[in-house]
CSV table of C-alpha atoms in Angstrom, one decimal:
chain,number,residue,atom,x,y,z
A,285,MET,CA,-13.6,-32.6,-71.9
A,286,LYS,CA,-10.8,-34.6,-70.2
A,287,LYS,CA,-8.3,-31.8,-71.0
A,288,ILE,CA,-10.6,-29.2,-69.4
A,289,LEU,CA,-11.0,-31.3,-66.2
A,290,PHE,CA,-7.2,-31.8,-66.1
A,291,LEU,CA,-6.6,-28.1,-66.4
A,292,ILE,CA,-9.1,-27.3,-63.6
A,293,GLN,CA,-7.4,-29.8,-61.3
A,294,ALA,CA,-4.0,-28.4,-62.2
A,295,ILE,CA,-5.2,-24.9,-61.4
A,296,ILE,CA,-6.6,-26.0,-58.0
A,297,ILE,CA,-3.3,-27.8,-57.1
A,298,VAL,CA,-1.3,-24.7,-58.1
A,299,ASN,CA,-3.5,-22.3,-56.1
A,300,SER,CA,-3.4,-24.6,-53.1
A,301,TYR,CA,0.4,-24.8,-53.4
A,302,PHE,CA,0.8,-21.1,-53.6
A,303,GLY,CA,-1.8,-20.6,-50.8
A,304,GLN,CA,0.1,-22.9,-48.5
A,305,THR,CA,3.4,-21.3,-49.4
A,306,ALA,CA,1.9,-17.8,-48.6
A,307,LEU,CA,0.5,-19.1,-45.3
A,308,SER,CA,3.8,-20.5,-44.3
A,309,GLN,CA,5.5,-17.3,-45.3
A,310,TYR,CA,3.2,-15.1,-43.2
A,311,ILE,CA,3.6,-17.4,-40.2
A,312,PHE,CA,7.4,-17.3,-40.6
A,313,GLN,CA,7.4,-13.6,-40.9
A,314,GLY,CA,5.1,-13.2,-37.9
A,315,HIS,CA,7.4,-15.3,-35.8
A,316,GLN,CA,10.5,-13.3,-37.0
A,317,LYS,CA,8.9,-10.0,-36.2
A,318,ASP,CA,7.6,-11.2,-32.9
A,319,SER,CA,11.2,-12.3,-32.0
A,320,ILE,CA,12.5,-8.7,-32.6
A,321,LYS,CA,9.5,-7.2,-30.7
A,322,ASP,CA,7.9,-5.8,-33.8
A,323,TYR,CA,4.6,-6.8,-32.4
A,324,ARG,CA,2.5,-4.7,-34.8
A,325,GLY,CA,4.2,-6.2,-37.7
A,326,ALA,CA,3.7,-9.7,-36.3
A,327,ILE,CA,0.0,-9.0,-35.8
A,328,ALA,CA,-0.3,-7.9,-39.5
A,329,ASP,CA,1.3,-11.1,-40.7
A,330,PHE,CA,-0.7,-13.3,-38.4
A,331,THR,CA,-3.9,-11.5,-39.6
A,332,ARG,CA,-3.0,-12.4,-43.2
A,333,ALA,CA,-2.3,-15.9,-42.2
A,334,ILE,CA,-5.8,-16.1,-40.5
A,335,ASP,CA,-7.4,-14.8,-43.7
A,336,LEU,CA,-5.9,-17.9,-45.4
A,337,ALA,CA,-6.7,-20.3,-42.6
A,338,PRO,CA,-9.6,-18.9,-40.6
A,339,ASP,CA,-10.1,-22.2,-38.7
A,340,ASP,CA,-6.5,-22.5,-37.3
A,341,ALA,CA,-6.7,-21.9,-33.6
A,342,GLY,CA,-3.0,-21.6,-33.3
A,343,LEU,CA,-3.0,-18.5,-35.5
A,344,TYR,CA,-5.5,-16.7,-33.3
A,345,PHE,CA,-3.3,-17.7,-30.3
A,346,LYS,CA,-0.2,-16.3,-31.9
A,347,ARG,CA,-1.9,-13.0,-32.7
A,348,ALA,CA,-3.3,-12.9,-29.2
A,349,MET,CA,0.1,-13.2,-27.7
A,350,ALA,CA,1.4,-10.4,-29.9
A,351,LYS,CA,-1.5,-8.2,-28.7
A,352,TYR,CA,-0.7,-9.1,-25.1
A,353,SER,CA,2.9,-7.9,-25.7
A,354,LEU,CA,1.4,-4.5,-26.8
A,355,GLU,CA,-0.7,-4.5,-23.7
A,356,ASP,CA,-3.8,-4.7,-25.8
A,357,PHE,CA,-5.3,-7.1,-23.3
A,358,ALA,CA,-8.9,-6.7,-24.5
A,359,GLY,CA,-7.9,-7.4,-28.1
A,360,SER,CA,-5.9,-10.4,-27.0
A,361,ILE,CA,-8.9,-11.8,-25.1
A,362,LEU,CA,-11.0,-11.7,-28.3
A,363,ASP,CA,-8.4,-13.8,-30.1
A,364,PHE,CA,-8.0,-16.2,-27.1
A,365,ASN,CA,-11.8,-16.6,-27.2
A,366,LYS,CA,-11.7,-17.6,-30.9
A,367,ALA,CA,-8.7,-20.0,-30.3
A,368,ILE,CA,-10.6,-21.7,-27.4
A,369,GLU,CA,-13.8,-21.9,-29.5
A,370,LEU,CA,-11.8,-23.7,-32.2
A,371,LYS,CA,-9.6,-25.9,-30.1
A,372,PRO,CA,-9.8,-25.6,-26.3
A,373,ASN,CA,-6.6,-26.4,-24.5
A,374,ASP,CA,-4.9,-25.5,-21.1
A,375,GLU,CA,-2.4,-23.0,-22.6
A,376,TYR,CA,-5.1,-21.0,-24.2
A,377,TYR,CA,-7.1,-20.8,-21.0
A,378,ASN,CA,-4.0,-19.8,-19.0
A,379,GLU,CA,-3.0,-17.0,-21.3
A,380,ARG,CA,-6.6,-15.7,-21.5
A,381,GLY,CA,-6.5,-15.7,-17.7
A,382,ARG,CA,-3.3,-13.6,-17.7
A,383,SER,CA,-5.0,-11.0,-20.0
A,384,LYS,CA,-8.0,-10.9,-17.7
A,385,HIS,CA,-5.7,-10.4,-14.7
A,386,GLN,CA,-4.1,-7.5,-16.4
A,387,LEU,CA,-7.6,-5.9,-16.8
A,388,ASN,CA,-8.3,-6.5,-13.1
A,389,ASP,CA,-10.9,-9.1,-13.9
A,390,PHE,CA,-9.4,-11.3,-11.2
A,391,ASN,CA,-12.5,-13.6,-10.8
A,392,GLY,CA,-12.5,-14.2,-14.5
A,393,ALA,CA,-8.8,-14.9,-14.5
A,394,ILE,CA,-9.2,-17.4,-11.7
A,395,THR,CA,-11.9,-19.2,-13.6
A,396,ASP,CA,-9.6,-19.5,-16.6
A,397,PHE,CA,-6.6,-20.7,-14.5
A,398,THR,CA,-8.8,-23.3,-12.8
A,399,LYS,CA,-9.9,-24.6,-16.3
A,400,ALA,CA,-6.3,-24.8,-17.3
A,401,ILE,CA,-5.5,-26.8,-14.2
A,402,GLU,CA,-8.3,-29.2,-14.9
A,403,LEU,CA,-6.8,-29.8,-18.3
A,404,ASP,CA,-3.2,-30.1,-17.0
A,405,TYR,CA,-2.9,-30.4,-13.2
A,406,LYS,CA,0.9,-30.7,-13.3
A,407,SER,CA,1.6,-27.2,-14.7
A,408,LYS,CA,3.3,-25.1,-12.0
A,409,ASN,CA,2.6,-21.8,-13.7
A,410,TYR,CA,-1.2,-22.3,-13.7
A,411,TYR,CA,-1.2,-22.6,-9.9
A,412,TYR,CA,1.2,-19.7,-9.5
A,413,ASN,CA,-0.9,-17.5,-11.8
A,414,ARG,CA,-4.1,-18.4,-10.0
A,415,GLY,CA,-2.4,-17.5,-6.7
A,416,LEU,CA,-1.5,-14.1,-8.1
A,417,SER,CA,-5.1,-13.4,-8.9
A,418,LYS,CA,-6.3,-14.6,-5.5
A,419,GLN,CA,-3.8,-12.4,-3.9
A,420,GLU,CA,-5.2,-9.4,-5.7
A,421,LEU,CA,-8.6,-10.3,-4.3
A,422,LYS,CA,-7.1,-10.4,-0.8
A,423,ASP,CA,-7.8,-14.1,-0.6
A,424,TYR,CA,-4.4,-14.6,0.9
A,425,ASN,CA,-5.0,-18.0,2.5
A,426,SER,CA,-6.2,-19.5,-0.8
A,427,ALA,CA,-3.3,-17.8,-2.6
A,428,ILE,CA,-0.8,-19.5,-0.3
A,429,ILE,CA,-2.3,-22.9,-1.1
A,430,ASP,CA,-1.7,-22.3,-4.8
A,431,TYR,CA,1.8,-21.0,-4.3
A,432,THR,CA,2.5,-24.0,-2.2
A,433,LYS,CA,1.3,-26.3,-4.9
A,434,ALA,CA,3.5,-24.5,-7.4
A,435,ILE,CA,6.5,-24.9,-5.1
A,436,GLU,CA,5.8,-28.6,-4.8
A,437,LEU,CA,5.9,-28.9,-8.5
A,438,ASP,CA,9.1,-26.7,-8.8
A,439,PRO,CA,10.9,-25.9,-5.6
A,440,ASN,CA,13.6,-24.0,-7.5
A,441,GLU,CA,11.7,-20.9,-8.5
A,442,GLY,CA,12.4,-17.9,-6.3
A,443,ASP,CA,9.3,-15.9,-7.3
A,444,TYR,CA,7.0,-18.6,-5.9
A,445,PHE,CA,8.6,-18.2,-2.5
A,446,ASP,CA,8.6,-14.4,-2.8
A,447,ASP,CA,4.9,-14.2,-3.6
A,448,ARG,CA,3.9,-16.7,-1.0
A,449,GLY,CA,5.9,-14.5,1.4
A,450,ASP,CA,3.9,-11.5,0.2
A,451,SER,CA,0.6,-13.3,1.1
A,452,LYS,CA,2.0,-14.3,4.5
A,453,TYR,CA,3.0,-10.7,5.0
A,454,GLU,CA,-0.5,-9.5,4.3
A,455,LEU,CA,-1.8,-11.9,6.9
A,456,LYS,CA,0.7,-10.4,9.3
A,457,ASP,CA,2.7,-13.6,9.4
A,458,TYR,CA,6.0,-11.6,9.1
A,459,LYS,CA,8.2,-14.4,10.4
A,460,GLY,CA,6.7,-16.8,7.9
A,461,ALA,CA,7.2,-14.2,5.2
A,462,ILE,CA,10.9,-13.9,6.1
A,463,ASP,CA,11.2,-17.7,6.0
A,464,ASP,CA,9.9,-17.7,2.4
A,465,LEU,CA,12.2,-14.8,1.4
A,466,ASN,CA,15.2,-16.6,2.9
A,467,GLU,CA,14.4,-19.5,0.5
A,468,ALA,CA,13.9,-17.1,-2.4
A,469,ILE,CA,17.3,-15.4,-1.7
A,470,LYS,CA,19.0,-18.8,-1.6
A,471,LEU,CA,17.7,-19.6,-5.0
A,472,ASN,CA,18.5,-16.1,-6.5
A,473,PRO,CA,20.8,-14.0,-4.3
A,474,ASN,CA,21.0,-11.3,-7.0
A,475,ASN,CA,17.4,-10.3,-6.9
A,476,GLY,CA,17.1,-6.9,-5.2
A,477,ASP,CA,13.3,-7.2,-4.7
A,478,TYR,CA,13.7,-10.2,-2.4
A,479,TYR,CA,16.0,-8.3,-0.1
A,480,ASN,CA,13.6,-5.3,-0.2
A,481,HIS,CA,10.7,-7.5,0.7
A,482,ARG,CA,12.6,-9.1,3.5
A,483,GLY,CA,13.5,-5.6,4.8
A,484,ILE,CA,9.8,-4.6,4.8
A,485,ALA,CA,8.9,-7.7,6.9
A,486,LYS,CA,11.7,-7.1,9.3
A,487,ASN,CA,10.6,-3.5,9.7
A,488,GLU,CA,7.2,-4.7,10.7
A,489,LEU,CA,8.9,-6.9,13.4
A,490,LYS,CA,10.5,-3.7,14.7
A,491,ASP,CA,13.9,-5.0,13.5
A,492,HIS,CA,14.6,-1.6,11.9
A,493,LYS,CA,18.4,-2.0,11.9
A,494,GLY,CA,18.0,-5.4,10.2
A,495,ALA,CA,15.7,-3.8,7.7
A,496,VAL,CA,18.2,-1.1,6.9
A,497,GLU,CA,20.8,-3.8,6.1
A,498,GLU,CA,18.4,-5.6,3.8
A,499,TYR,CA,17.7,-2.3,1.9
A,500,LYS,CA,21.5,-1.7,1.6
A,501,LYS,CA,21.8,-5.1,-0.2
A,502,ALA,CA,18.9,-4.3,-2.5
A,503,ILE,CA,20.4,-0.9,-3.4
A,504,LYS,CA,23.8,-2.5,-4.1
A,505,LEU,CA,22.1,-4.8,-6.6
A,506,ASN,CA,19.9,-2.1,-8.1
A,507,PRO,CA,20.9,1.5,-7.2
A,508,LYS,CA,18.3,2.9,-9.6
A,509,GLU,CA,15.2,1.6,-7.7
A,510,ASP,CA,13.5,4.5,-5.9
A,511,ASP,CA,11.4,2.2,-3.6
A,512,TYR,CA,14.5,0.8,-2.0
A,513,TYR,CA,15.7,4.2,-0.9
A,514,ASN,CA,12.2,5.2,0.3
A,515,ASN,CA,11.8,2.0,2.3
A,516,ARG,CA,15.3,2.4,3.9
A,517,GLY,CA,14.2,6.0,4.8
A,518,VAL,CA,11.2,4.6,6.6
A,519,SER,CA,13.3,2.3,8.7
A,520,LYS,CA,15.8,5.1,9.5
A,521,TYR,CA,12.8,7.3,10.4
A,522,ASP,CA,11.7,4.5,12.8
A,523,LEU,CA,15.2,4.6,14.3
A,524,LYS,CA,14.8,8.4,14.7
A,525,ASP,CA,17.6,9.0,12.3
A,526,TYR,CA,15.7,11.7,10.6
A,527,LYS,CA,18.5,13.4,8.7
A,528,SER,CA,19.7,10.2,7.2
A,529,ALA,CA,16.0,9.3,6.4
A,530,ILE,CA,15.7,12.6,4.5
A,531,SER,CA,18.8,11.8,2.5
A,532,ASP,CA,17.2,8.5,1.4
A,533,TYR,CA,13.9,10.2,0.6
A,534,THR,CA,15.7,12.8,-1.4
A,535,LYS,CA,17.5,10.2,-3.4
A,536,ALA,CA,14.2,8.4,-4.1
A,537,ILE,CA,12.7,11.6,-5.3
A,538,GLU,CA,15.6,12.2,-7.7
A,539,LEU,CA,15.0,8.8,-9.2
A,540,ASP,CA,11.2,9.3,-9.4
A,541,PRO,CA,9.9,12.8,-8.8
A,542,ASN,CA,6.3,11.8,-9.2
A,543,GLU,CA,5.8,9.5,-6.3
A,544,SER,CA,3.6,11.3,-3.7
A,545,ILE,CA,4.4,9.0,-0.8
A,546,THR,CA,8.1,9.9,-0.9
A,547,TYR,CA,7.4,13.6,-0.5
A,548,TYR,CA,5.0,12.8,2.3
A,549,ASN,CA,7.6,10.7,4.1
A,550,ARG,CA,10.2,13.3,3.8
A,551,GLY,CA,7.8,15.9,5.1
A,552,ASN,CA,7.2,13.8,8.2
A,553,ALA,CA,10.9,13.5,8.8
A,554,LYS,CA,11.3,17.3,8.4
A,555,TYR,CA,8.5,17.8,10.9
A,556,GLU,CA,10.3,15.7,13.5
A,557,LEU,CA,13.3,18.0,13.0
A,558,LYS,CA,11.0,21.0,13.6
A,559,ASP,CA,11.5,22.1,10.0
A,560,TYR,CA,7.8,22.9,9.7
A,561,TYR,CA,8.0,25.1,6.6
A,562,GLY,CA,10.0,22.3,4.9
A,563,ALA,CA,7.4,19.8,6.0
A,564,ILE,CA,4.5,21.9,4.6
A,565,LYS,CA,6.3,22.2,1.3
A,566,ASP,CA,6.8,18.5,1.0
A,567,HIS,CA,3.2,17.7,2.1
A,568,THR,CA,1.9,20.2,-0.4
A,569,LYS,CA,3.8,18.5,-3.2
A,570,ALA,CA,2.4,15.2,-2.1
A,571,ILE,CA,-1.1,16.6,-2.3
A,572,GLU,CA,-0.4,18.0,-5.7
A,573,LEU,CA,0.5,14.5,-6.9
A,574,ASP,CA,-2.4,12.8,-5.0
A,575,SER,CA,-5.2,14.8,-3.5
A,576,THR,CA,-7.1,11.7,-2.3
A,577,ASP,CA,-4.9,10.7,0.6
A,578,ALA,CA,-6.3,12.1,3.9
A,579,ASP,CA,-3.0,11.6,5.8
A,580,TYR,CA,-1.3,14.1,3.5
A,581,PHE,CA,-3.7,16.9,4.6
A,582,TYR,CA,-3.6,15.7,8.2
A,583,GLU,CA,0.2,15.9,8.5
A,584,ARG,CA,0.3,19.3,6.7
A,585,GLY,CA,-2.3,20.4,9.2
A,586,ASN,CA,0.0,19.3,12.1
A,587,ALA,CA,2.9,21.4,10.7
A,588,LYS,CA,0.6,24.4,10.3
A,589,ASP,CA,-0.6,24.0,13.9
A,590,GLU,CA,3.0,24.0,15.1
A,591,LEU,CA,3.5,27.3,13.3
A,592,GLU,CA,0.3,28.6,15.1
A,593,ASN,CA,-1.5,28.9,11.7
A,594,TYR,CA,-4.5,27.4,13.4
A,595,LYS,CA,-7.0,28.4,10.7
A,596,GLY,CA,-4.9,26.8,8.0
A,597,ALA,CA,-4.5,23.7,10.2
A,598,ILE,CA,-8.3,23.5,10.6
A,599,ASP,CA,-8.8,23.7,6.9
A,600,ASP,CA,-6.4,20.8,6.4
A,601,TYR,CA,-7.9,18.7,9.1
A,602,THR,CA,-11.4,19.4,7.6
A,603,GLN,CA,-10.2,18.2,4.2
A,604,ALA,CA,-8.7,15.1,5.8
A,605,ILE,CA,-12.0,14.4,7.5
A,606,GLN,CA,-13.9,14.8,4.2
A,607,LEU,CA,-11.7,12.1,2.7
A,608,ASN,CA,-11.8,9.9,5.8
A,609,ALA,CA,-14.4,10.5,8.5
A,610,ASN,CA,-13.5,7.5,10.5
A,611,ASP,CA,-10.1,8.6,11.9
A,612,ALA,CA,-10.5,9.8,15.5
A,613,GLN,CA,-7.1,11.6,15.5
A,614,TYR,CA,-8.3,13.9,12.7
A,615,PHE,CA,-11.1,15.2,14.8
A,616,ASN,CA,-9.0,15.4,18.0
A,617,ASN,CA,-6.3,17.5,16.3
A,618,ARG,CA,-8.9,19.8,14.7
A,619,GLY,CA,-10.3,20.2,18.1
A,620,LEU,CA,-6.9,21.2,19.4
A,621,SER,CA,-6.6,23.9,16.8
A,622,LYS,CA,-10.0,25.2,17.6
A,623,TYR,CA,-9.1,25.2,21.3
A,624,ASN,CA,-6.1,27.3,20.4
A,625,LEU,CA,-8.4,29.8,18.7
A,626,ASN,CA,-10.5,29.9,21.9
A,627,ASP,CA,-13.3,28.2,20.1
A,628,PHE,CA,-14.0,25.9,23.0
A,629,ALA,CA,-17.6,24.9,22.2
A,630,ASN,CA,-16.6,23.7,18.7
A,631,SER,CA,-13.5,22.0,20.0
A,632,ILE,CA,-15.7,20.0,22.3
A,633,LEU,CA,-17.8,18.8,19.4
A,634,ASP,CA,-14.6,17.5,17.7
A,635,TYR,CA,-13.3,15.8,20.8
A,636,THR,CA,-16.7,14.2,21.3
A,637,LYS,CA,-16.6,12.8,17.8
A,638,ALA,CA,-13.1,11.5,18.4
A,639,ILE,CA,-14.4,9.7,21.5
A,640,ASP,CA,-17.3,8.3,19.6
A,641,LEU,CA,-14.8,6.8,17.1
A,642,HIS,CA,-12.3,5.7,19.7
A,643,SER,CA,-13.5,5.6,23.2
A,644,THR,CA,-10.4,4.3,24.9
A,645,ASP,CA,-8.0,7.1,24.2
A,646,GLU,CA,-7.4,9.0,27.4
A,647,ASN,CA,-6.1,12.1,25.6
A,648,PHE,CA,-9.4,12.7,23.9
A,649,TYR,CA,-11.2,12.9,27.3
A,650,TYR,CA,-8.4,15.0,28.8
A,651,ASN,CA,-8.6,17.5,25.9
A,652,ARG,CA,-12.4,17.7,26.2
A,653,GLY,CA,-12.0,18.2,29.9
A,654,LEU,CA,-9.7,21.2,29.3
A,655,ALA,CA,-12.2,22.8,26.9
A,656,LYS,CA,-15.1,22.3,29.3
A,657,GLN,CA,-13.0,23.8,32.1
A,658,GLU,CA,-12.5,26.9,29.9
A,659,LEU,CA,-16.3,27.1,29.7
A,660,LYS,CA,-16.5,26.8,33.5
A,661,GLU,CA,-18.3,23.5,33.1
A,662,TYR,CA,-16.3,22.1,36.0
A,663,ALA,CA,-18.5,19.1,36.9
A,664,GLU,CA,-18.3,17.8,33.3
A,665,ALA,CA,-14.6,18.6,33.1
A,666,ILE,CA,-14.0,16.6,36.3
A,667,SER,CA,-15.9,13.7,34.7
A,668,ASP,CA,-13.7,13.8,31.6
A,669,PHE,CA,-10.5,14.1,33.6
A,670,THR,CA,-11.6,11.1,35.8
A,671,ARG,CA,-12.2,9.0,32.7
A,672,ALA,CA,-8.8,9.9,31.4
A,673,ILE,CA,-7.3,8.8,34.7
A,674,GLU,CA,-9.2,5.5,34.6
A,675,LEU,CA,-7.6,4.9,31.2
A,676,ASN,CA,-4.2,6.0,32.3
A,677,PRO,CA,-3.6,6.6,36.0
A,678,TYR,CA,0.1,7.5,35.5
A,679,ASP,CA,-0.1,10.9,33.8
A,680,GLY,CA,0.4,13.8,36.3
A,681,ASP,CA,-1.3,16.3,34.1
A,682,PHE,CA,-4.6,14.6,34.4
A,683,TYR,CA,-4.6,14.8,38.2
A,684,TYR,CA,-3.3,18.4,38.1
A,685,ASN,CA,-6.1,19.7,35.9
A,686,ARG,CA,-8.7,17.7,37.7
A,687,GLY,CA,-7.4,19.3,40.9
A,688,ASN,CA,-7.8,22.7,39.2
A,689,ALA,CA,-11.4,21.9,38.3
A,690,LYS,CA,-12.1,20.7,41.8
A,691,ASP,CA,-10.6,23.8,43.2
A,692,GLU,CA,-12.9,25.9,41.0
A,693,SER,CA,-15.8,23.9,42.4
A,694,ASN,CA,-14.7,24.7,46.0
A,695,ASN,CA,-13.6,21.2,46.6
A,696,LYS,CA,-10.3,22.2,48.2
A,697,ARG,CA,-9.6,18.9,49.8
A,698,GLY,CA,-10.2,17.0,46.6
A,699,ALA,CA,-8.1,19.5,44.7
A,700,CYS,CA,-5.1,19.0,47.1
A,701,LEU,CA,-5.4,15.2,46.9
A,702,ASP,CA,-5.2,15.4,43.1
A,703,TRP,CA,-2.3,17.9,43.2
A,704,GLU,CA,-0.4,15.7,45.6
A,705,LYS,CA,-0.8,12.8,43.2
A,706,ALA,CA,0.3,15.0,40.3
A,707,ARG,CA,3.3,16.1,42.2
A,708,VAL,CA,4.3,12.5,42.9
A,709,LEU,CA,4.0,11.7,39.2
A,710,GLY,CA,6.3,14.5,38.3
A,711,ASN,CA,4.0,17.4,37.3
A,712,LYS,CA,6.1,20.6,37.7
A,713,ASP,CA,3.3,23.1,37.6
A,714,VAL,CA,1.7,21.9,40.8
A,715,LYS,CA,4.7,22.5,43.1
A,716,SER,CA,4.1,26.2,43.9
A,717,ILE,CA,0.4,25.7,44.2
A,718,TYR,CA,0.7,22.7,46.5
A,719,LYS,CA,3.2,24.3,48.9
A,720,GLY,CA,1.5,27.6,49.2
A,721,TYR,CA,-2.1,26.3,49.4
A,722,CYS,CA,-2.4,22.7,50.4
A,723,ASN,CA,0.0,22.8,53.3
A,724,ASN,CA,-2.6,25.0,55.0
A,725,GLN,CA,-5.5,22.7,54.4
């Protein structure tokens, strides 16, 4: 009997030994495969290890990290859940928060980062990660607080300053953003993104030349980054250097031919150079890549209007309005195309909608006044011209056309007073009328 018990104990010891040896081997293999980015192989080995030690939280964590590397964020969360269930600690919460962030569950991520901070309030990464999720939720002020805390814990990390600068930028604190980017660049002068971001902030401050210089530095560090060329093109466009802007947009397209905004931007530059066919071609490509952006249709409509393809322009403006019915300019420009087709009644409807959306733009009243004048609704036309003048008393065209409407209403004296004002403001059409008509009044 004693021999039998001894044999059983020996078998148990041997099995335990081989089990532990196998467990260690699987863990070792998993680490090795993870180090060479064979994440699927690592997951297989960690899974075998879990079969042998199903209550080891660390094994679930290791497998979760390998899944994260494969962008299997949902799968990684399941493993993080199990690890936290077995042995909750700050690192597990932090990593689960990162997975939730990748799945756009920013509120869930913030909850996990907050729990990690409660367990270890001195970890800079936890504050930084929470700041990133808050920034995605557009809670920029709160994000800045977290980035600032991360900076207090480690003032030598450039990304902390860069991302705090991004939040300041979103709050339109462009100077504050530049201050942060200055610090980021001091810490890492070889990061092209920092110069790119500083260029974007300078462009918002109308320092277009300064922005171009920033983009040059970024491009020198990373000449394969299409965004840098696109952004430099935007600043050159703002400087009215349209040909050079087109060169930058073209380079950006060569690097990434699937970015709709670059075609759109190049189309706008071609429009400014009166290359309307080229503009339409680029805007059409932008629409092919992204048919949900109202501005793409709007700008193509503008190019068609310049080519007197008014029906085509109206179609594009209508599509823009369907995508965004809150932009007054879309209605105004559609009204202009209808006016050019002598569809005065419907142009008035569009101008009226534009005024409803933005009641302080003098051009909307002026345009509606012109259409009413064509319909011989002179009293209403005069009213619109008067409102345009109230909003901008320095445009000679407004006085000239109000004078015309007054003249048609047999108010000769009123007409001449308006024409005189138009003449003083530089309207050229009024000279012959005024000399031949008003001098006799």
